[in-house]
mmCIF file of C-alpha atoms in Angstrom:
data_model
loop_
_atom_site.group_PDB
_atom_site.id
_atom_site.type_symbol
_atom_site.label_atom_id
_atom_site.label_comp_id
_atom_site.label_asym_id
_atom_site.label_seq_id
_atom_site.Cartn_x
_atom_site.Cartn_y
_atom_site.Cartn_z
ATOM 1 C CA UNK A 25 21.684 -10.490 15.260
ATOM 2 C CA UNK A 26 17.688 -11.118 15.027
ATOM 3 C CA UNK A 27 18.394 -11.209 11.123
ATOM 4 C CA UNK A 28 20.146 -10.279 7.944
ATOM 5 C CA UNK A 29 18.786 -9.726 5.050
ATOM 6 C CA UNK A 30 21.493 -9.865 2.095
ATOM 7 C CA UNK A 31 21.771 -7.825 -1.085
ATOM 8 C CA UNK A 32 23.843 -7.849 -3.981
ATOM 9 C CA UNK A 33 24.950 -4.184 -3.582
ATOM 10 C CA UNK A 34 25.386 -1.897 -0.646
ATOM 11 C CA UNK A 35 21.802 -0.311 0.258
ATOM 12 C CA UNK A 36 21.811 3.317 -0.457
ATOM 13 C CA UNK A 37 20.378 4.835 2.725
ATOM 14 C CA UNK A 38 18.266 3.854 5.953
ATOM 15 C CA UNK A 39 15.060 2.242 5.092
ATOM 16 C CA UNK A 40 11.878 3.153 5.598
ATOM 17 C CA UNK A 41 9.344 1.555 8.002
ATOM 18 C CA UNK A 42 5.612 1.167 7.677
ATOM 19 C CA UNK A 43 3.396 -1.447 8.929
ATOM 20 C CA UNK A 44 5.334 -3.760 10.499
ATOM 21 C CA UNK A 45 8.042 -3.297 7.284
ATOM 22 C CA UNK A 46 11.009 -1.917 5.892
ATOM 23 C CA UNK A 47 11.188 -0.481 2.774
ATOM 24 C CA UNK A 48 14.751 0.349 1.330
ATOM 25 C CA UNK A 49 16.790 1.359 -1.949
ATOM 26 C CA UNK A 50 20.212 -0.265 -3.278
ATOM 27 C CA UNK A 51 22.893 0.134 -5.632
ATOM 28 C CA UNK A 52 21.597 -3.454 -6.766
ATOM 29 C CA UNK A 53 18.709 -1.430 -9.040
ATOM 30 C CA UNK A 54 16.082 -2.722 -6.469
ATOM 31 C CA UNK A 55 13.220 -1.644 -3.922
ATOM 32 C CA UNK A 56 13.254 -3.984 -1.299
ATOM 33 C CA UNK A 57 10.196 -4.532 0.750
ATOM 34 C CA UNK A 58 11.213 -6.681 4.065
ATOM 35 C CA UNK A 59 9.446 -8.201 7.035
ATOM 36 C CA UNK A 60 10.977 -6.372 10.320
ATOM 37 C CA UNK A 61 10.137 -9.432 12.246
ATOM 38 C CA UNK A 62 11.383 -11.948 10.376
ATOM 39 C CA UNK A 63 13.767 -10.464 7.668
ATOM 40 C CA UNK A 64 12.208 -12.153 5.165
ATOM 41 C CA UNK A 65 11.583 -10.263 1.652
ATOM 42 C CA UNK A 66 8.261 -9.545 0.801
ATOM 43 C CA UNK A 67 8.757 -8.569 -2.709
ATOM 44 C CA UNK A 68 11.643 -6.516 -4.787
ATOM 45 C CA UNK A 69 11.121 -3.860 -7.771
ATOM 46 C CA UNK A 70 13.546 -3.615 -10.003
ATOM 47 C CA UNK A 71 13.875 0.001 -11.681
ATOM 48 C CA UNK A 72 16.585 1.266 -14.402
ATOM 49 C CA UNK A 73 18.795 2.852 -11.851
ATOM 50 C CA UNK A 74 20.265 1.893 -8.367
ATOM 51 C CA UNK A 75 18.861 3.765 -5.252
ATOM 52 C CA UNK A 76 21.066 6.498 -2.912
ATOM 53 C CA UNK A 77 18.031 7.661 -0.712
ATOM 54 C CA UNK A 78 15.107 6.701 1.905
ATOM 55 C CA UNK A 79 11.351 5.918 -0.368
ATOM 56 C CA UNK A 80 8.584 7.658 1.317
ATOM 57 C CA UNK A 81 5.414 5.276 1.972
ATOM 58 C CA UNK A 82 2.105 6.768 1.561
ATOM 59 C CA UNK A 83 -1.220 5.715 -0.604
ATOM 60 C CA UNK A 84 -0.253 2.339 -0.815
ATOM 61 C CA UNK A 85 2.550 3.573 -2.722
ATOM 62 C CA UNK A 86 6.483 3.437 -2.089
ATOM 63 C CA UNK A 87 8.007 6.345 -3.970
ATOM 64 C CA UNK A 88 11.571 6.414 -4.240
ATOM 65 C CA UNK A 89 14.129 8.789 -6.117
ATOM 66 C CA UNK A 90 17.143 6.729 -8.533
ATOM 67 C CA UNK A 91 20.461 7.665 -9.458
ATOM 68 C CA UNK A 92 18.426 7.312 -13.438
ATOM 69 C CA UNK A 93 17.147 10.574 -12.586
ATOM 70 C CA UNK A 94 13.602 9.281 -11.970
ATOM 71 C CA UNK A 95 10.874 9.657 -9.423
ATOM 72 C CA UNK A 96 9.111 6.169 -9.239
ATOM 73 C CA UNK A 97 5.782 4.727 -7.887
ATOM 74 C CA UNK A 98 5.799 1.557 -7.165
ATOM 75 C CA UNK A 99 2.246 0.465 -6.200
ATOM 76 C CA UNK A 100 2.769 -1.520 -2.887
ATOM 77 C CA UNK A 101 0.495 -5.025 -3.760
ATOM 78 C CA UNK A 102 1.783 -8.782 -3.453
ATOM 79 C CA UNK A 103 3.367 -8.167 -6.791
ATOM 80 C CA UNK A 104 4.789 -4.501 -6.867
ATOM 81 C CA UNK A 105 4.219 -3.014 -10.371
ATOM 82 C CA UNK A 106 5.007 0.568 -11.890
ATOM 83 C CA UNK A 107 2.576 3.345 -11.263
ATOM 84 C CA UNK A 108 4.041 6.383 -12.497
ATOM 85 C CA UNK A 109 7.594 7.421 -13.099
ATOM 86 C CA UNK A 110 8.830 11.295 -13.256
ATOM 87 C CA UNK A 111 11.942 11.824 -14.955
ATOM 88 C CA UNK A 112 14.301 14.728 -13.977
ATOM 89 C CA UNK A 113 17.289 15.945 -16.170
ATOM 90 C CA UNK A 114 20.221 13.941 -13.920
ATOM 91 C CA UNK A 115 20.419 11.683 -10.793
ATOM 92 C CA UNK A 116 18.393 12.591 -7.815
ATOM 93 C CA UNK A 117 20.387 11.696 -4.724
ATOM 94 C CA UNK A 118 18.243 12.665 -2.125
ATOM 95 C CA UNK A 119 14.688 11.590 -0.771
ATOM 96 C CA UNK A 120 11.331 13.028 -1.113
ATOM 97 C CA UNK A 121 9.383 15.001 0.930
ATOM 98 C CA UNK A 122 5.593 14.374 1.172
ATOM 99 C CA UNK A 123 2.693 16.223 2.358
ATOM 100 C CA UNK A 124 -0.846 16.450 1.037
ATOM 101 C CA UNK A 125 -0.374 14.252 -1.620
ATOM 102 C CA UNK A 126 2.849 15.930 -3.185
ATOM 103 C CA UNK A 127 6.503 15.078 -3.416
ATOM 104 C CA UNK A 128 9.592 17.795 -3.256
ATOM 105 C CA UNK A 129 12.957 17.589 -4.558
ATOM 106 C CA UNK A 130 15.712 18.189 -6.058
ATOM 107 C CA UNK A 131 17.282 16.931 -9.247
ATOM 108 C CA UNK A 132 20.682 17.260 -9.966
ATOM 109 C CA UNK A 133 19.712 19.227 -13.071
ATOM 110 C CA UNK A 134 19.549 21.988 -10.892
ATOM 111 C CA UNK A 135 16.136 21.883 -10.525
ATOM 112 C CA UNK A 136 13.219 21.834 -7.615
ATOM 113 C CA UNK A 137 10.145 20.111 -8.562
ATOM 114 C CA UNK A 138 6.518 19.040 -6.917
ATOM 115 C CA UNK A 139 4.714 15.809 -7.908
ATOM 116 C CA UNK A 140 0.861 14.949 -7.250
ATOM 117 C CA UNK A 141 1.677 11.877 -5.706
ATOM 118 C CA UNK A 142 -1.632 10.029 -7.060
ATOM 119 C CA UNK A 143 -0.732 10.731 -11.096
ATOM 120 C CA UNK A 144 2.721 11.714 -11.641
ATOM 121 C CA UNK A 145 1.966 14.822 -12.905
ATOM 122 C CA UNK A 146 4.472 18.295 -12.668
ATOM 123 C CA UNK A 147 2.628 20.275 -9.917
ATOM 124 C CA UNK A 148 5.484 22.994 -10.504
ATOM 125 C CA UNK A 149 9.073 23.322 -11.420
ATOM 126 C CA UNK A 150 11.371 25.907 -10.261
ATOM 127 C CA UNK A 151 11.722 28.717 -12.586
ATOM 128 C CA UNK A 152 15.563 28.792 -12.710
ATOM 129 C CA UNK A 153 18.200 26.366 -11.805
ATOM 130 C CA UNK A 154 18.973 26.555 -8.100
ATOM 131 C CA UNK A 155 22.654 27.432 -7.802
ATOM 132 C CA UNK A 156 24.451 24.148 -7.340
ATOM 133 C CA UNK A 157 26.962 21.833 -7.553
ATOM 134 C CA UNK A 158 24.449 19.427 -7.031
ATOM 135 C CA UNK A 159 21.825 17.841 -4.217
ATOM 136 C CA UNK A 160 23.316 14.722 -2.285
ATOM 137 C CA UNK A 161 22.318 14.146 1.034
ATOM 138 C CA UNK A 162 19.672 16.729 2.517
ATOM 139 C CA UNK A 163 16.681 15.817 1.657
ATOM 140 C CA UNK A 164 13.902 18.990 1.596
ATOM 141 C CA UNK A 165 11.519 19.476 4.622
ATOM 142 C CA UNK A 166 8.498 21.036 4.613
ATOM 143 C CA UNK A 167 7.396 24.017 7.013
ATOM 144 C CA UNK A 168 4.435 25.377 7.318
ATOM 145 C CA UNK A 169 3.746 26.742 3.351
ATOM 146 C CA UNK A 170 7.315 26.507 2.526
ATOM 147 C CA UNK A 171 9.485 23.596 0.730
ATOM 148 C CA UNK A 172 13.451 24.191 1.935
ATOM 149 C CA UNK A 173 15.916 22.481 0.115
ATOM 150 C CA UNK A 174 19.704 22.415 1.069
ATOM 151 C CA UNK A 175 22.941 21.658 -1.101
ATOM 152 C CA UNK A 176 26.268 21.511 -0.817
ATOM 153 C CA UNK A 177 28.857 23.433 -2.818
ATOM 154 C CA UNK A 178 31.453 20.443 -2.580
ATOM 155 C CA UNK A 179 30.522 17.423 -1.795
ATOM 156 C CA UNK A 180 32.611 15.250 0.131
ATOM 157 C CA UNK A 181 35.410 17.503 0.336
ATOM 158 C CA UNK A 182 35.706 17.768 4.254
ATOM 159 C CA UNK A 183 36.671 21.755 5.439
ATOM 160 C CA UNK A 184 35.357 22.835 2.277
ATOM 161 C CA UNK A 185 31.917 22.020 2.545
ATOM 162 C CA UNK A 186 29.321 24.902 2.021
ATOM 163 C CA UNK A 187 25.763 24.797 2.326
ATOM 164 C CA UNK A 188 22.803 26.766 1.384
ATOM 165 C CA UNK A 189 18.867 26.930 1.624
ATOM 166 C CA UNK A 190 16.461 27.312 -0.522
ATOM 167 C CA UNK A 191 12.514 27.950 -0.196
#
């Protein structure tokens, strides 16, 4: 091993890497930014709710979804420090999308949303609950003008696992 880099709780996905770092979510409540050379943490963010997906780095910005039901952006400086945070109706499981300064997902509310990236703001909302048992681990992707989003009708459940896709 080059290095280890130890947390409290399991991480909750792969992390994230962008100029010459890693950026990754845990159960432990925290953002973790980490040197990929040396393993060496170059700051945590604490939020209100542990972390079960990849953040998305952009703007100087690491936006990550939480299992509080939140959308947070966590201004990437020495000291990381709150820039906006979007709250859903329930946990959001998955990660972001991003392109041209707006985020997709899924809450597990039921809903899709879009996010200007810069303020926080509700860009739109789907009109009507997406039929769901809930969004776990596809996160949306973005083709051409489209947003698709995929869930699964039983999660975890192996041979009864069901998906569907949304744009």
């Amino acid at each position: 091993d080059a290095w280890r880099y130890a947390t409290a709780l399991p991480l909750g996905h792969s992390p994230t890497y962008a100029n010459g770092f890693l950026y990754v979510g845990g159960l432990d409540k925290k953002i973790h930014k980490v040197n990929a050379n040396t393993g060496l943490a170059a700051w945590t963010y604490t939020a209100d709710g542990g972390f079960s997906s990849s953040p998305v780095v952009a703007n100087n910005r690491v936006y990550a979804t939480s299992r509080d039901g939140a959308l947070y952006a966590i201004n990437d400086t020495s000291t990381p420090t709150l820039a906006w945070k979007f709250p859903t109706g329930n946990q959001i499981l998955q990660s972001p999308a991003y392109k041209d300064d707006v985020l997709y997902f899924a809450s597990n509310d039921g809903y899709a949303y879009a996010v200007n990236a810069q303020t926080g703001a509700q860009v739109w909302k789907s009109a009507e609950k997406l039929p769901s048992n809930g969004f776990y681990s596809w996160w949306p992707v973005i083709y051409q003008n489209y947003v698709v989003f995929t869930r699964s009708s039983f999660y975890g459940m192996v041979g009864m696992e069901s998906s569907w896709l949304f744009c």
